[in-house]
PDB file of C-alpha atoms in Angstrom:
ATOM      1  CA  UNK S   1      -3.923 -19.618   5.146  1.00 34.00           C
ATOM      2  CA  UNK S   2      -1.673 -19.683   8.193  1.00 36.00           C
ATOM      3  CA  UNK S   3       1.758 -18.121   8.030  1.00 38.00           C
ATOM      4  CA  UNK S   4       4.959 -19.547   9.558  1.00 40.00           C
ATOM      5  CA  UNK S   5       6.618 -16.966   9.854  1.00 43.00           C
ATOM      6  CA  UNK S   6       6.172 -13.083   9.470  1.00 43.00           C
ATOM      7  CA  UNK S   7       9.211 -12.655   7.235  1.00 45.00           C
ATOM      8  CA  UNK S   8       7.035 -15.025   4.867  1.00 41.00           C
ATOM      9  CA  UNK S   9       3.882 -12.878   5.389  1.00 41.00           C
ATOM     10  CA  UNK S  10       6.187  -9.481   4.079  1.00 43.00           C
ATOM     11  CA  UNK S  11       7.185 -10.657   1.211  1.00 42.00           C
ATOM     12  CA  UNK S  12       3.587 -11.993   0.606  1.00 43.00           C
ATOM     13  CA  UNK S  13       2.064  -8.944   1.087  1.00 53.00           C
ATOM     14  CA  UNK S  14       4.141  -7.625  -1.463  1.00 59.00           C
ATOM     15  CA  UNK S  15       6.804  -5.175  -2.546  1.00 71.00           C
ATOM     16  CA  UNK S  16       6.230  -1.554  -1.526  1.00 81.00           C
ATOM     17  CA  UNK S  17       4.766   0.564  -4.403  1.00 86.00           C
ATOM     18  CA  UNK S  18       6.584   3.779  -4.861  1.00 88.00           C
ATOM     19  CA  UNK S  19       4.551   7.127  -5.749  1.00 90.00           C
ATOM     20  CA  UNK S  20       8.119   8.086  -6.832  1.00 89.00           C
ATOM     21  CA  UNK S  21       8.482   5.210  -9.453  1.00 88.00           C
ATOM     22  CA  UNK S  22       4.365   5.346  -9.529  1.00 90.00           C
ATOM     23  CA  UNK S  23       4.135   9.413 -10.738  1.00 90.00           C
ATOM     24  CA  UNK S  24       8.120  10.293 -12.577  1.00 88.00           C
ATOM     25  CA  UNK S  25       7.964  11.446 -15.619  1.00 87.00           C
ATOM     26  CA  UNK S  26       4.396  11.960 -16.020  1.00 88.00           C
ATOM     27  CA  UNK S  27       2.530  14.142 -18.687  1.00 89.00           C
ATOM     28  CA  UNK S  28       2.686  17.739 -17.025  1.00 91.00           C
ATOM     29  CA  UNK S  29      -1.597  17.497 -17.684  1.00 91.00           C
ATOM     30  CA  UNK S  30      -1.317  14.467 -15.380  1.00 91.00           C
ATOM     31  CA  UNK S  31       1.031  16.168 -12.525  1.00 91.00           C
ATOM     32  CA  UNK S  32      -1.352  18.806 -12.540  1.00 94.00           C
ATOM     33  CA  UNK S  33      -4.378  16.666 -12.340  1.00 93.00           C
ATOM     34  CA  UNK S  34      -2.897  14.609  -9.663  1.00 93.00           C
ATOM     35  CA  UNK S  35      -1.911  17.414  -7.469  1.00 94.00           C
ATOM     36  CA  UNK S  36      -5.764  19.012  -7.776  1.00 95.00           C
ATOM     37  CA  UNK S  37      -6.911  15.678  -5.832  1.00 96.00           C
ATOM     38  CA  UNK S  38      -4.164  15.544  -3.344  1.00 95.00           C
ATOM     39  CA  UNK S  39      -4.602  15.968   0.546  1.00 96.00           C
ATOM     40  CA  UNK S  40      -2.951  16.120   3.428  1.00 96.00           C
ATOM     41  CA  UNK S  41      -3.052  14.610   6.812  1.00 95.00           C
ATOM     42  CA  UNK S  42      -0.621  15.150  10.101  1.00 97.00           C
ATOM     43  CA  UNK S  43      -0.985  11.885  12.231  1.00 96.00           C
ATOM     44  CA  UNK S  44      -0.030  11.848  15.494  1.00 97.00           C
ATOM     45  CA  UNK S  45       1.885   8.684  17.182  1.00 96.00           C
ATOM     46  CA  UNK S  46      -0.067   5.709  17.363  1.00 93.00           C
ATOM     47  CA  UNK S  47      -2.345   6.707  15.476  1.00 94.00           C
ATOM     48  CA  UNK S  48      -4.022   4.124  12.877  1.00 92.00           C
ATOM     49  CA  UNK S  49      -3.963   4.645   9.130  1.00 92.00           C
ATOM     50  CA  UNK S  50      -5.734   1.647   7.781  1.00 89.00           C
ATOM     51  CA  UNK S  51      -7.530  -1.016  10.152  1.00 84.00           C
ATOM     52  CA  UNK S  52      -7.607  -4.431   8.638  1.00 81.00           C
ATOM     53  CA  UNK S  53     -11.263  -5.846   7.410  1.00 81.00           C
ATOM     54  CA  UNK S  54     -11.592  -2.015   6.346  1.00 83.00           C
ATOM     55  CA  UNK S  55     -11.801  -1.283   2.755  1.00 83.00           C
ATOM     56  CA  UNK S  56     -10.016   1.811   1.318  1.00 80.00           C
ATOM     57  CA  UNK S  57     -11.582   4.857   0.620  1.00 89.00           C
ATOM     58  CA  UNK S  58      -8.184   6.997   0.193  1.00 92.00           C
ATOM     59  CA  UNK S  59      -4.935   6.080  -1.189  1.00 93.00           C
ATOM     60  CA  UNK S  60      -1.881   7.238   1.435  1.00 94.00           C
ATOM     61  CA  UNK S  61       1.784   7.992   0.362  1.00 95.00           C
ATOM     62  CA  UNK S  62       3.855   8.399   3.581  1.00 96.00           C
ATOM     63  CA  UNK S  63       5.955  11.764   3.088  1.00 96.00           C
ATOM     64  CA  UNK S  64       7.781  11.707   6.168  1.00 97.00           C
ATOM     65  CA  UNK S  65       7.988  10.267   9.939  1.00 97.00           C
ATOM     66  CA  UNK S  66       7.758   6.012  10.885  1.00 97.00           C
ATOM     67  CA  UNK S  67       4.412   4.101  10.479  1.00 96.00           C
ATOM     68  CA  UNK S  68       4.796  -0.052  10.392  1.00 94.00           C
ATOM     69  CA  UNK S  69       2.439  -2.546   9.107  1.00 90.00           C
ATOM     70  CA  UNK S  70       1.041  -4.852  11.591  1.00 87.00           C
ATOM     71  CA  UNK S  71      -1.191  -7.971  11.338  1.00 80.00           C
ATOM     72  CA  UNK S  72      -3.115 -10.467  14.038  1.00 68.00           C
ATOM     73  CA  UNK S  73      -2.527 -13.430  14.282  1.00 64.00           C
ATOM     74  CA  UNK S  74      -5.018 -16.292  15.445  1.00 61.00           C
ATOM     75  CA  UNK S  75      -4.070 -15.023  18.997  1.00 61.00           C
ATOM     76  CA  UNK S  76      -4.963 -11.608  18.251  1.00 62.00           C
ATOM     77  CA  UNK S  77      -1.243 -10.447  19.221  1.00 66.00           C
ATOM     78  CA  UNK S  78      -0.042  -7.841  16.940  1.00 67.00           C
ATOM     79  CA  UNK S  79       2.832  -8.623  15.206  1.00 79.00           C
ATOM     80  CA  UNK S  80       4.952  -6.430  13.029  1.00 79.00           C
ATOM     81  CA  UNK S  81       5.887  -7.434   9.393  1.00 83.00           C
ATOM     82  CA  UNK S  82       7.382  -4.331   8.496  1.00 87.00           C
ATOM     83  CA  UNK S  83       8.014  -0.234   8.262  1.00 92.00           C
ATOM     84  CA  UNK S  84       6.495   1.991   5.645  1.00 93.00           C
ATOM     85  CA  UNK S  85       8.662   3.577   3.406  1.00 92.00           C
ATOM     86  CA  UNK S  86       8.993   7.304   2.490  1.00 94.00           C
ATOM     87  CA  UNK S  87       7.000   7.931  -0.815  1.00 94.00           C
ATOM     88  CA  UNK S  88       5.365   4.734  -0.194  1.00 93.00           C
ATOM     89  CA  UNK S  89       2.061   3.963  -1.681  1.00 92.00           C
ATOM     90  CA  UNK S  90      -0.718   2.620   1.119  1.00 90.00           C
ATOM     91  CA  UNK S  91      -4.007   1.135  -0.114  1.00 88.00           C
ATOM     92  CA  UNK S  92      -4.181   1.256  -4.102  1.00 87.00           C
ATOM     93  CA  UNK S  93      -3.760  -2.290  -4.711  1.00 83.00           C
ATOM     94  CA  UNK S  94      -6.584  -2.886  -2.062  1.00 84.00           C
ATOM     95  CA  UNK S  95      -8.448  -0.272  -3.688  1.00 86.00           C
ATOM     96  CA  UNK S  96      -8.206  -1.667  -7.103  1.00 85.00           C
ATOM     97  CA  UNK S  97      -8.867  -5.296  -6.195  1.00 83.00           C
ATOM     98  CA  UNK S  98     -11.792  -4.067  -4.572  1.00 86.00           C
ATOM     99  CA  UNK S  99     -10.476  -5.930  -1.345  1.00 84.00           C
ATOM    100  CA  UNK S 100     -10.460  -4.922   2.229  1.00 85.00           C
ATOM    101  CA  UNK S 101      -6.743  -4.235   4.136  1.00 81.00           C
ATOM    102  CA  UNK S 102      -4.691  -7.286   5.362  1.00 80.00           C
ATOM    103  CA  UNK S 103      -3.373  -5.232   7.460  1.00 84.00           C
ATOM    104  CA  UNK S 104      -2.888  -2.402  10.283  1.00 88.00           C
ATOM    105  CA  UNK S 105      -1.133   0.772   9.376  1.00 92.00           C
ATOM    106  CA  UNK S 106      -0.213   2.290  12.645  1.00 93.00           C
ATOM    107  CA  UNK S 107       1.994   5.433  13.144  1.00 96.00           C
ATOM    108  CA  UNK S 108       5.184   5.007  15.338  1.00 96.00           C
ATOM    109  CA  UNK S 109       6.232   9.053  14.803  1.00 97.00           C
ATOM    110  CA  UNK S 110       3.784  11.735  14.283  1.00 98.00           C
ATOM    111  CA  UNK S 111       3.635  11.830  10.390  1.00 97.00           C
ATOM    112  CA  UNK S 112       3.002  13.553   7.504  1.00 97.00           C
ATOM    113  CA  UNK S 113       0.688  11.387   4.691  1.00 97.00           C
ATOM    114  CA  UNK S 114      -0.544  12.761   1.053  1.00 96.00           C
ATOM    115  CA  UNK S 115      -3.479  11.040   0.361  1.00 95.00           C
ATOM    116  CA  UNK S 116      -5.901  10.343  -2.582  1.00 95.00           C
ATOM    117  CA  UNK S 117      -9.496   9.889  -2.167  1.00 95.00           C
ATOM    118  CA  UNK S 118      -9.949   6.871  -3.737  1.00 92.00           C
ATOM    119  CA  UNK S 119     -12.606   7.370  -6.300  1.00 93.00           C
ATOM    120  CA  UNK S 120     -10.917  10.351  -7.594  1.00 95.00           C
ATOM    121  CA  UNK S 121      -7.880   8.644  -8.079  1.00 94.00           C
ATOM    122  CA  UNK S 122      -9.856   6.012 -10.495  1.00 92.00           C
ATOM    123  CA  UNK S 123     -11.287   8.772 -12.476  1.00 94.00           C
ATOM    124  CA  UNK S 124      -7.386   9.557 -12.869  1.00 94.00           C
ATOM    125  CA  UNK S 125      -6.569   6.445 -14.080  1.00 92.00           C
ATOM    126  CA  UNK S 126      -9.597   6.096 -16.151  1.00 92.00           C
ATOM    127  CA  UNK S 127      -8.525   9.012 -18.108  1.00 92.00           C
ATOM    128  CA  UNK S 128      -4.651   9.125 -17.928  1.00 92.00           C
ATOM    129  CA  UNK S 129      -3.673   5.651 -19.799  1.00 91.00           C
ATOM    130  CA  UNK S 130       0.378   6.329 -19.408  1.00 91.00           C
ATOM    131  CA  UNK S 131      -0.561   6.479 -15.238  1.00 93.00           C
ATOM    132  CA  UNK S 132      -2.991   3.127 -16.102  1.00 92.00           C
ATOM    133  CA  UNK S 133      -0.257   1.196 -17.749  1.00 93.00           C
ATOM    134  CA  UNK S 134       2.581   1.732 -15.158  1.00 92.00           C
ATOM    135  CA  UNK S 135       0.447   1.073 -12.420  1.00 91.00           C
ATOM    136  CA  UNK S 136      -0.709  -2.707 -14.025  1.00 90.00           C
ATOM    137  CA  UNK S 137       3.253  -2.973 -14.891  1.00 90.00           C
ATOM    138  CA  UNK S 138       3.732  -2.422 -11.094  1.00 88.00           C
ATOM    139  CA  UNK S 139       0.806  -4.227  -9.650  1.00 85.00           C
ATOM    140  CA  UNK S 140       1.876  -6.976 -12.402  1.00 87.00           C
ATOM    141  CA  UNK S 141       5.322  -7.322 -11.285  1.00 85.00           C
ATOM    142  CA  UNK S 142       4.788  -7.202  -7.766  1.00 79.00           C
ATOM    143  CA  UNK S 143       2.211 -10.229  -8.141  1.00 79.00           C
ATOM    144  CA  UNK S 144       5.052 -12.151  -9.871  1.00 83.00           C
ATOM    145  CA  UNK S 145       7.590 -11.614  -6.950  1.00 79.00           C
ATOM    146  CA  UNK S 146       4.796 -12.722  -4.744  1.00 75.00           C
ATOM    147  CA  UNK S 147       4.431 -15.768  -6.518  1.00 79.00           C
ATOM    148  CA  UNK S 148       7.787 -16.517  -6.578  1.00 81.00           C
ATOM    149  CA  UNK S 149       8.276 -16.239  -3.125  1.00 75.00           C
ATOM    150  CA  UNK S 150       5.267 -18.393  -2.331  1.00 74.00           C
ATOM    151  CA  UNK S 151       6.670 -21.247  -4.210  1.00 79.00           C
ATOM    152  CA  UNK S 152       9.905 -20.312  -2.557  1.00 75.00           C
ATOM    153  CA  UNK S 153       8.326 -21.345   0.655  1.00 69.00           C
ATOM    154  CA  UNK S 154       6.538 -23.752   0.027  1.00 61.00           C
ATOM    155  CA  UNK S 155       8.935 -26.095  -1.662  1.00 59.00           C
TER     156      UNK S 155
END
């Protein structure tokens, strides 16, 4: 599919998935599980996150500095489509579809990510149903808006 425009490709791509909206209110179990699989990783400027045609192996939440989201185009320029948000949730819809990245993640501050290796973060979900649910009402949603916005553009 060609895009016209990047501000098309955005909203394609989707809304941002908040680990705040993703993780409140959980079962205290569930907070505890979750925190026994979290890691850490500084990231220097420039540095890359995800690489598109990459599959995930670890789920990212940006805690603080700038990172954008870049794709190619046909021209191989790199062309921005938009920042990360704080708290924002990189890779688990990837990760879930079993698809590789659409995009670059690329660091324009030295930041701070928590991150999830991805298998462990199934076995979460697997056993945590309340987690499950809210992430399909998310992932759910977000397809919708996507949707929407496709016909949006198209008609």
């Amino acid at each position: 599919m060609i895009f016209r425009n990047k501000q098309f490709y955005g909203r394609f791509i989707g809304q941002p998935i908040s680990a705040q909206k993703l993780f409140c209110d959980l079962p205290a179990a569930t907070k505890k599980r979750l925190n026994s699989i979290c890691r850490q990783k500084n990231a220097l400027e420039g540095e890359i996150i995800t690489e598109d045609n990459e599959f995930s192996n670890k789920i990212f939440v940006l805690q603080s500095g700038q990172a954008e989201m870049r794709f190619k185009n046909n021209l191989n320029k790199k062309n921005t489509v938009r920042l990360v948000e704080n708290n924002e949730i990189i890779g688990l819809t990837q990760f879930i579809s079993d698809s590789p990245n659409q995009i670059n993640i690329v660091t324009l501050t030295p930041c701070l990510w928590d991150f999830f290796p991805a298998q462990d973060f199934l076995q979460l979900l697997n056993a945590d149903c309340q987690l499950c649910f809210r992430l399909s009402q998310i992932i759910s949603s977000d397809i919708q808006k996507s949707y929407l916005s496709f016909l949006d553009e198209k008609y």
